[in-house]
Amino acid sequence: MTGESQKPGRLGQYRLFSLSGFEVKLDLSWLLLALLITWSLGAGVFPEEYPDLPRRVYAWMGIACAIGVFFSIVFHEFSHSMVARQFGLPIKGITLFIFGGVAEMEEEPPNPRSEFLMAAAGPLASFLLAFLFTEMESLAVAKGWPVSFVGVFDKLALINFVVAIFNLVPAFPLDGGRMLRAALWKWKNDMRVATHISSRIGSAFGLALMLLGGLSFFQGNFIGGMWWFLIGLFLRGAATASYQQLLLKEVLREKPVKDFMRRNPVTVAPSVTVQDWIDDYVYQHHFKMFPVVDGSGLLGCVSTNRIKQIPRAEWRDKTVGEVMDRVSDANSVPASTETTKLLSTMIRPNTASRFMVVEDGQLVGMISLKDLQELIALKLEIESPGK
Ligand SMILES: [Zn+2]
């Protein structure tokens, strides 16, 4: 799979190693996948298919498969990344997470051909691995290696085969969906229409997986059912998000924050008391944050979050100047910043959704997530009638 700034789990990511310039990162959620593979094979499948081995051997076979899957995923994503590099597309790195792996692209492919080849490289890599593991299995049988080796090769061949086939489903953003998008893009000569169609299929496929997973769950296949349900949910979300991201980029293009900010913002003087600020500013204008400005210029900003930490009894005595935050990257942004960059900062958890726009140290406007969202919705409605 290849994706654009997709955010897998939030458990934390660790750099593992660098593979010819691509950083391989592990999202801790991947461990759940590893556990599931180890457990379902080691405790379920292997004891049934290869009876009479010591229990310890089954556990090792399960772990070996999880490690094999790890390297299979890295190889799959590495293949995407190498082709991307051939076309000059920057890849941030390869991240393994709960549903497999993703090669993180920094921008969309420049043309249908590059997208098609880049997408096709993944399933091709998985087919190659399936073939290699099948050969290893035959070799193990021929040479009379322990049956545990045969079992591990057999399952790794099967898993890679399933990964290749699953990724070929034409459901964006799966590899097959990207290949479909590239074909539609070439045919219709319109990337947005192509993305729209393939992400609709992706979303429908996600829904189908969720339904099948749910059905399977209620028929008693709890883990498998739940797993397919979650994969469906993830795909559905990713399909919708990719299309929205594309629309957003189209609307915002490379425009700076300055073009979208609100000019002439309401400001507050540092001498105003907290109580007056709340009564006359917050409750009047319904903003959570105000720039603090005096005769000499911008001093900082005061926000409702900060006030929550001050006892009510002190609101009449303290002034805004005493409780404000100084101007910093956390509350202000240069007017020339690209709007898409600010937007990706704003949607991160624990970041402010309202920023002061600053030029040459002076306040020139305000920009908020809510304003941006409304403006984007409006622009989409007016400028893209055929969505
Ligand atoms: Zn892939």
Tab-separated table of C-alpha atoms and ligand atoms in Angstrom:
chain	number	residue	atom	x	y	z
A	1	MET	CA	0.000	0.000	0.000
A	2	THR	CA	1.127	3.528	-0.603
A	3	GLY	CA	-0.413	6.481	1.095
A	4	GLU	CA	-0.134	10.119	1.735
A	5	SER	CA	0.365	11.380	5.250
A	6	GLN	CA	-1.843	8.654	6.600
A	7	LYS	CA	-1.715	8.498	10.307
A	8	PRO	CA	-1.730	4.938	11.559
A	9	GLY	CA	-2.266	4.311	15.274
A	10	ARG	CA	-1.206	6.869	17.821
A	11	LEU	CA	0.676	4.473	20.038
A	12	GLY	CA	4.069	5.780	19.036
A	13	GLN	CA	6.515	5.050	16.278
A	14	TYR	CA	10.060	3.821	16.415
A	15	ARG	CA	12.801	4.124	13.827
A	16	LEU	CA	14.150	0.679	13.123
A	17	PHE	CA	16.701	0.964	10.347
A	18	SER	CA	17.375	2.625	7.047
A	19	LEU	CA	17.064	0.682	3.804
A	20	SER	CA	18.958	2.348	0.919
A	21	GLY	CA	17.860	5.747	2.159
A	22	PHE	CA	14.305	4.856	3.194
A	23	GLU	CA	13.681	4.978	6.897
A	24	VAL	CA	11.782	1.938	8.172
A	25	LYS	CA	9.570	2.804	11.130
A	26	LEU	CA	7.493	0.582	13.358
A	27	ASP	CA	4.217	1.789	14.735
A	28	LEU	CA	3.614	-0.068	17.980
A	29	SER	CA	0.190	-1.137	16.702
A	30	TRP	CA	2.054	-3.535	14.389
A	31	LEU	CA	2.861	-5.681	17.426
A	32	LEU	CA	-0.820	-6.566	17.607
A	33	LEU	CA	-0.627	-7.952	14.066
A	34	ALA	CA	2.531	-9.872	14.984
A	35	LEU	CA	0.802	-11.273	18.046
A	36	LEU	CA	-2.232	-12.298	16.028
A	37	ILE	CA	-0.063	-14.107	13.447
A	38	THR	CA	2.036	-15.849	16.101
A	39	TRP	CA	-0.972	-16.879	18.118
A	40	SER	CA	-3.361	-17.954	15.347
A	41	LEU	CA	-0.687	-20.005	13.576
A	42	GLY	CA	1.246	-21.235	16.612
A	43	ALA	CA	-1.775	-22.176	18.699
A	44	GLY	CA	-4.332	-22.992	15.983
A	45	VAL	CA	-3.186	-23.791	12.477
A	46	PHE	CA	0.190	-25.495	12.985
A	47	PRO	CA	-0.863	-27.965	15.730
A	48	GLU	CA	-3.717	-29.065	13.461
A	49	GLU	CA	-1.712	-29.390	10.238
A	50	TYR	CA	1.465	-30.806	11.755
A	51	PRO	CA	0.397	-32.857	14.798
A	52	ASP	CA	2.695	-34.515	17.337
A	53	LEU	CA	5.344	-31.788	17.520
A	54	PRO	CA	6.343	-30.366	20.930
A	55	ARG	CA	4.359	-27.239	21.882
A	56	ARG	CA	7.526	-25.195	21.989
A	57	VAL	CA	8.109	-25.880	18.284
A	58	TYR	CA	4.640	-24.539	17.363
A	59	ALA	CA	5.413	-21.328	19.238
A	60	TRP	CA	8.701	-20.926	17.368
A	61	MET	CA	6.969	-21.587	14.048
A	62	GLY	CA	4.433	-18.855	14.842
A	63	ILE	CA	7.168	-16.378	15.763
A	64	ALA	CA	9.176	-17.266	12.634
A	65	CYS	CA	6.090	-16.526	10.529
A	66	ALA	CA	5.577	-13.155	12.225
A	67	ILE	CA	9.201	-12.256	11.500
A	68	GLY	CA	8.795	-13.500	7.912
A	69	VAL	CA	5.692	-11.325	7.510
A	70	PHE	CA	7.640	-8.353	8.857
A	71	PHE	CA	10.288	-8.691	6.161
A	72	SER	CA	7.672	-9.452	3.508
A	73	ILE	CA	5.879	-6.177	4.273
A	74	VAL	CA	9.137	-4.229	4.252
A	75	PHE	CA	9.998	-5.758	0.862
A	76	HIS	CA	6.545	-4.921	-0.538
A	77	GLU	CA	6.760	-1.278	0.571
A	78	PHE	CA	10.395	-1.065	-0.459
A	79	SER	CA	9.383	-2.031	-4.009
A	80	HIS	CA	6.829	0.792	-4.101
A	81	SER	CA	9.453	3.187	-2.767
A	82	MET	CA	12.132	2.198	-5.288
A	83	VAL	CA	9.785	2.765	-8.243
A	84	ALA	CA	8.659	6.058	-6.691
A	85	ARG	CA	12.278	7.125	-6.474
A	86	GLN	CA	12.771	6.267	-10.162
A	87	PHE	CA	10.088	8.860	-10.951
A	88	GLY	CA	11.564	11.433	-8.597
A	89	LEU	CA	8.745	11.122	-6.080
A	90	PRO	CA	9.942	11.732	-2.531
A	91	ILE	CA	9.082	8.937	-0.071
A	92	LYS	CA	9.290	9.915	3.579
A	93	GLY	CA	9.726	6.376	4.749
A	94	ILE	CA	8.133	3.004	5.258
A	95	THR	CA	5.904	2.511	8.262
A	96	LEU	CA	4.609	-0.805	9.516
A	97	PHE	CA	1.335	-0.607	11.392
A	98	ILE	CA	-1.557	-2.780	12.456
A	99	PHE	CA	-2.908	-3.440	8.945
A	100	GLY	CA	0.427	-3.966	7.235
A	101	GLY	CA	2.653	-1.275	5.823
A	102	VAL	CA	2.589	2.029	4.050
A	103	ALA	CA	5.174	3.834	1.941
A	104	GLU	CA	4.551	7.452	2.829
A	105	MET	CA	4.499	9.695	-0.229
A	106	GLU	CA	5.035	13.393	0.193
A	107	GLU	CA	3.154	14.294	-2.948
A	108	GLU	CA	0.898	12.734	-5.554
A	109	PRO	CA	2.489	11.004	-8.565
A	110	PRO	CA	3.046	13.398	-11.491
A	111	ASN	CA	1.336	11.293	-14.177
A	112	PRO	CA	-0.749	8.120	-14.671
A	113	ARG	CA	2.198	6.052	-15.855
A	114	SER	CA	4.287	6.658	-12.726
A	115	GLU	CA	1.327	5.984	-10.475
A	116	PHE	CA	0.470	2.734	-12.257
A	117	LEU	CA	4.003	1.362	-12.138
A	118	MET	CA	4.555	2.458	-8.566
A	119	ALA	CA	1.335	0.776	-7.442
A	120	ALA	CA	1.966	-2.398	-9.452
A	121	ALA	CA	5.405	-2.870	-7.877
A	122	GLY	CA	3.888	-3.884	-4.516
A	123	PRO	CA	1.713	-6.823	-5.547
A	124	LEU	CA	4.458	-7.909	-7.934
A	125	ALA	CA	6.904	-8.020	-5.010
A	126	SER	CA	4.441	-10.069	-2.962
A	127	PHE	CA	3.904	-12.540	-5.826
A	128	LEU	CA	7.665	-12.869	-6.118
A	129	LEU	CA	7.937	-13.635	-2.393
A	130	ALA	CA	5.076	-16.147	-2.628
A	131	PHE	CA	6.982	-17.893	-5.426
A	132	LEU	CA	10.281	-17.847	-3.496
A	133	PHE	CA	8.718	-19.267	-0.331
A	134	THR	CA	7.024	-21.996	-2.394
A	135	GLU	CA	10.429	-22.887	-3.836
A	136	MET	CA	11.909	-22.938	-0.326
A	137	GLU	CA	9.135	-25.255	0.783
A	138	SER	CA	9.861	-27.669	-2.079
A	139	LEU	CA	13.542	-27.507	-1.254
A	140	ALA	CA	12.840	-28.235	2.414
A	141	VAL	CA	10.738	-31.275	1.465
A	142	ALA	CA	13.334	-32.511	-1.041
A	143	LYS	CA	16.223	-32.141	1.397
A	144	GLY	CA	14.302	-33.690	4.256
A	145	TRP	CA	14.525	-30.620	6.512
A	146	PRO	CA	12.449	-30.648	9.713
A	147	VAL	CA	8.713	-30.424	9.102
A	148	SER	CA	8.591	-27.139	11.055
A	149	PHE	CA	10.567	-25.444	8.223
A	150	VAL	CA	8.155	-26.810	5.652
A	151	GLY	CA	5.221	-25.414	7.648
A	152	VAL	CA	6.709	-21.941	8.019
A	153	PHE	CA	7.621	-21.639	4.304
A	154	ASP	CA	4.203	-22.925	3.338
A	155	LYS	CA	2.398	-20.281	5.395
A	156	LEU	CA	4.664	-17.436	4.314
A	157	ALA	CA	4.029	-18.351	0.671
A	158	LEU	CA	0.290	-18.372	1.318
A	159	ILE	CA	0.315	-15.067	3.239
A	160	ASN	CA	2.280	-13.286	0.491
A	161	PHE	CA	-0.057	-14.680	-2.145
A	162	VAL	CA	-3.105	-13.427	-0.216
A	163	VAL	CA	-1.450	-10.019	0.323
A	164	ALA	CA	-0.782	-9.712	-3.425
A	165	ILE	CA	-4.353	-10.656	-4.370
A	166	PHE	CA	-5.947	-8.470	-1.674
A	167	ASN	CA	-3.876	-5.482	-2.772
A	168	LEU	CA	-4.971	-5.981	-6.371
A	169	VAL	CA	-8.615	-5.337	-5.499
A	170	PRO	CA	-9.401	-2.098	-7.382
A	171	ALA	CA	-10.364	-0.284	-4.190
A	172	PHE	CA	-8.484	2.969	-3.651
A	173	PRO	CA	-6.152	3.432	-1.736
A	174	LEU	CA	-5.193	-0.240	-2.129
A	175	ASP	CA	-2.581	-0.840	-4.846
A	176	GLY	CA	-5.223	-2.130	-7.265
A	177	GLY	CA	-7.256	1.005	-6.609
A	178	ARG	CA	-4.249	3.151	-7.457
A	179	MET	CA	-3.758	1.170	-10.662
A	180	LEU	CA	-7.410	1.738	-11.510
A	181	ARG	CA	-7.075	5.426	-10.748
A	182	ALA	CA	-4.035	5.671	-13.010
A	183	ALA	CA	-5.948	3.968	-15.844
A	184	LEU	CA	-8.985	6.238	-15.393
A	185	TRP	CA	-6.710	9.234	-15.117
A	186	LYS	CA	-5.081	8.373	-18.442
A	187	TRP	CA	-8.464	7.640	-20.034
A	188	LYS	CA	-10.406	10.668	-18.761
A	189	ASN	CA	-7.372	12.929	-18.519
A	190	ASP	CA	-8.726	14.174	-15.202
A	191	MET	CA	-7.120	13.140	-11.937
A	192	ARG	CA	-9.941	14.369	-9.774
A	193	VAL	CA	-12.633	12.385	-11.589
A	194	ALA	CA	-10.351	9.329	-11.524
A	195	THR	CA	-9.775	9.724	-7.784
A	196	HIS	CA	-13.463	10.246	-7.171
A	197	ILE	CA	-14.487	7.028	-8.948
A	198	SER	CA	-11.739	4.842	-7.485
A	199	SER	CA	-12.207	6.158	-3.952
A	200	ARG	CA	-15.965	5.515	-4.217
A	201	ILE	CA	-15.151	1.897	-5.095
A	202	GLY	CA	-12.653	1.844	-2.219
A	203	SER	CA	-15.261	3.105	0.172
A	204	ALA	CA	-17.833	0.558	-1.031
A	205	PHE	CA	-15.307	-2.265	-0.729
A	206	GLY	CA	-14.528	-1.118	2.822
A	207	LEU	CA	-18.211	-1.234	3.669
A	208	ALA	CA	-18.521	-4.717	2.153
A	209	LEU	CA	-15.606	-5.938	4.301
A	210	MET	CA	-17.227	-4.434	7.385
A	211	LEU	CA	-20.504	-6.230	6.655
A	212	LEU	CA	-18.798	-9.543	5.943
A	213	GLY	CA	-16.666	-9.120	9.055
A	214	GLY	CA	-19.763	-8.382	11.141
A	215	LEU	CA	-21.554	-11.400	9.727
A	216	SER	CA	-18.566	-13.616	10.384
A	217	PHE	CA	-18.327	-12.251	13.946
A	218	PHE	CA	-21.921	-13.165	14.734
A	219	GLN	CA	-21.397	-16.631	13.283
A	220	GLY	CA	-18.787	-17.231	15.966
A	221	ASN	CA	-15.574	-16.272	14.166
A	222	PHE	CA	-14.823	-13.503	16.662
A	223	ILE	CA	-11.235	-12.608	15.887
A	224	GLY	CA	-11.370	-13.079	12.115
A	225	GLY	CA	-14.673	-11.223	11.890
A	226	MET	CA	-13.452	-8.354	13.988
A	227	TRP	CA	-10.251	-8.175	11.971
A	228	TRP	CA	-12.056	-7.856	8.619
A	229	PHE	CA	-14.453	-5.360	10.118
A	230	LEU	CA	-11.561	-3.150	11.252
A	231	ILE	CA	-9.731	-3.422	7.936
A	232	GLY	CA	-12.952	-2.423	6.176
A	233	LEU	CA	-13.383	0.527	8.503
A	234	PHE	CA	-9.814	1.639	7.899
A	235	LEU	CA	-10.096	1.346	4.105
A	236	ARG	CA	-13.356	3.218	4.055
A	237	GLY	CA	-11.862	6.054	6.077
A	238	ALA	CA	-8.694	6.140	3.974
A	239	ALA	CA	-10.649	6.180	0.693
A	240	THR	CA	-12.769	9.127	1.777
A	241	ALA	CA	-9.843	10.987	3.300
A	242	SER	CA	-7.667	10.656	0.187
A	243	TYR	CA	-10.339	12.174	-2.019
A	244	GLN	CA	-10.968	15.007	0.420
A	245	GLN	CA	-7.256	15.707	0.673
A	246	LEU	CA	-7.034	15.987	-3.082
A	247	LEU	CA	-9.982	18.388	-3.246
A	248	LEU	CA	-8.473	20.428	-0.478
A	249	LYS	CA	-5.136	20.723	-2.241
A	250	GLU	CA	-6.910	21.763	-5.415
A	251	VAL	CA	-8.832	24.480	-3.631
A	252	LEU	CA	-5.948	25.763	-1.548
A	253	ARG	CA	-3.326	25.200	-4.236
A	254	GLU	CA	-0.164	26.793	-2.971
A	255	LYS	CA	-1.775	29.850	-1.528
A	256	PRO	CA	-0.367	31.476	1.610
A	257	VAL	CA	-2.234	31.939	4.867
A	258	LYS	CA	-2.469	35.636	4.049
A	259	ASP	CA	-5.071	34.941	1.337
A	260	PHE	CA	-7.426	33.203	3.734
A	261	MET	CA	-7.001	35.059	7.014
A	262	ARG	CA	-9.512	37.388	8.597
A	263	ARG	CA	-8.213	40.933	8.473
A	264	ASN	CA	-8.739	43.540	11.201
A	265	PRO	CA	-9.092	41.104	14.082
A	266	VAL	CA	-10.520	42.108	17.448
A	267	THR	CA	-7.622	42.774	19.808
A	268	VAL	CA	-7.442	43.428	23.541
A	269	ALA	CA	-5.239	45.869	25.471
A	270	PRO	CA	-2.929	44.429	28.173
A	271	SER	CA	-4.463	46.690	30.868
A	272	VAL	CA	-7.956	45.139	30.587
A	273	THR	CA	-8.867	42.919	33.563
A	274	VAL	CA	-9.565	39.243	33.015
A	275	GLN	CA	-13.172	39.721	34.155
A	276	ASP	CA	-13.755	42.524	31.642
A	277	TRP	CA	-12.053	40.547	28.918
A	278	ILE	CA	-14.414	37.621	29.501
A	279	ASP	CA	-17.528	39.813	29.679
A	280	ASP	CA	-16.755	42.247	26.884
A	281	TYR	CA	-14.703	40.146	24.489
A	282	VAL	CA	-15.161	36.388	24.921
A	283	TYR	CA	-18.930	36.505	25.503
A	284	GLN	CA	-19.397	39.163	22.825
A	285	HIS	CA	-17.325	37.714	19.984
A	286	HIS	CA	-17.312	34.008	20.949
A	287	PHE	CA	-13.604	33.528	20.207
A	288	LYS	CA	-11.388	31.484	22.466
A	289	MET	CA	-8.251	33.464	21.821
A	290	PHE	CA	-7.501	37.169	21.348
A	291	PRO	CA	-4.281	38.938	20.337
A	292	VAL	CA	-2.980	41.333	22.978
A	293	VAL	CA	-1.909	44.615	21.413
A	294	ASP	CA	-0.844	47.971	22.838
A	295	GLY	CA	0.476	51.188	21.267
A	296	SER	CA	3.818	49.583	20.469
A	297	GLY	CA	2.323	46.584	18.644
A	298	LEU	CA	1.654	42.880	19.197
A	299	LEU	CA	2.577	41.596	22.672
A	300	GLY	CA	1.078	38.123	22.783
A	301	CYS	CA	-2.285	36.433	23.079
A	302	VAL	CA	-4.744	35.504	25.789
A	303	SER	CA	-6.833	32.346	25.573
A	304	THR	CA	-9.723	30.846	27.521
A	305	ASN	CA	-7.627	27.726	28.166
A	306	ARG	CA	-5.196	29.795	30.216
A	307	ILE	CA	-7.990	31.423	32.229
A	308	LYS	CA	-9.289	28.055	33.406
A	309	GLN	CA	-6.131	27.772	35.530
A	310	ILE	CA	-6.780	31.078	37.335
A	311	PRO	CA	-9.124	31.052	40.365
A	312	ARG	CA	-12.329	33.001	39.725
A	313	ALA	CA	-11.676	35.249	42.702
A	314	GLU	CA	-8.636	36.682	40.955
A	315	TRP	CA	-10.383	37.604	37.701
A	316	ARG	CA	-11.110	41.154	38.877
A	317	ASP	CA	-7.522	41.843	39.951
A	318	LYS	CA	-5.446	40.230	37.241
A	319	THR	CA	-4.994	41.916	33.880
A	320	VAL	CA	-4.785	40.331	30.477
A	321	GLY	CA	-1.167	41.513	30.247
A	322	GLU	CA	-0.319	39.389	33.305
A	323	VAL	CA	-1.849	36.164	32.061
A	324	MET	CA	-1.119	36.334	28.322
A	325	ASP	CA	1.195	34.023	26.372
A	326	ARG	CA	4.094	35.541	24.469
A	327	VAL	CA	4.092	35.308	20.666
A	328	SER	CA	5.463	31.897	19.641
A	329	ASP	CA	5.178	29.169	17.003
A	330	ALA	CA	2.379	27.642	19.047
A	331	ASN	CA	0.074	30.642	18.606
A	332	SER	CA	1.279	32.549	15.552
A	333	VAL	CA	2.205	31.888	11.958
A	334	PRO	CA	4.014	33.978	9.309
A	335	ALA	CA	1.671	35.412	6.660
A	336	SER	CA	3.587	33.683	3.864
A	337	THR	CA	3.087	30.132	5.263
A	338	GLU	CA	1.404	27.734	2.840
A	339	THR	CA	-2.159	27.180	3.971
A	340	THR	CA	-2.017	23.408	3.441
A	341	LYS	CA	0.957	23.269	5.839
A	342	LEU	CA	-0.881	25.207	8.528
A	343	LEU	CA	-3.942	23.046	8.037
A	344	SER	CA	-1.998	19.835	8.610
A	345	THR	CA	-0.584	21.382	11.801
A	346	MET	CA	-4.010	22.487	12.992
A	347	ILE	CA	-5.628	19.065	12.676
A	348	ARG	CA	-2.993	17.434	14.857
A	349	PRO	CA	-4.165	16.699	18.396
A	350	ASN	CA	-3.123	19.141	21.146
A	351	THR	CA	-2.445	22.027	18.778
A	352	ALA	CA	-4.262	25.320	18.689
A	353	SER	CA	-6.977	25.715	16.072
A	354	ARG	CA	-6.638	29.515	16.006
A	355	PHE	CA	-3.486	31.356	15.027
A	356	MET	CA	-2.358	34.969	14.851
A	357	VAL	CA	-0.995	35.872	11.417
A	358	VAL	CA	2.183	37.897	11.712
A	359	GLU	CA	4.184	39.889	9.181
A	360	ASP	CA	7.353	41.774	10.169
A	361	GLY	CA	6.508	41.291	13.836
A	362	GLN	CA	3.094	42.927	13.444
A	363	LEU	CA	-0.343	41.363	13.638
A	364	VAL	CA	-2.027	41.379	10.223
A	365	GLY	CA	-4.904	38.958	10.784
A	366	MET	CA	-6.263	35.799	12.400
A	367	ILE	CA	-6.849	32.370	10.952
A	368	SER	CA	-8.855	29.541	12.492
A	369	LEU	CA	-9.630	25.949	11.580
A	370	LYS	CA	-13.340	26.682	11.650
A	371	ASP	CA	-12.983	29.628	9.251
A	372	LEU	CA	-10.821	27.567	6.935
A	373	GLN	CA	-13.260	24.668	6.917
A	374	GLU	CA	-16.159	26.961	6.113
A	375	LEU	CA	-14.206	28.717	3.399
A	376	ILE	CA	-13.116	25.412	1.859
A	377	ALA	CA	-16.688	24.098	1.847
A	378	LEU	CA	-17.841	27.306	0.193
A	379	LYS	CA	-15.095	27.259	-2.428
A	380	LEU	CA	-15.774	23.604	-3.239
A	381	GLU	CA	-19.445	24.354	-3.704
A	382	ILE	CA	-18.818	27.296	-5.988
A	383	GLU	CA	-15.748	26.191	-7.896
A	384	SER	CA	-16.352	22.482	-8.477
A	385	PRO	CA	-19.961	21.995	-9.563
A	386	GLY	CA	-19.349	18.548	-11.004
A	387	LYS	CA	-18.142	16.821	-7.859
B	1	ZN	ZN	1.231	-1.973	-1.695
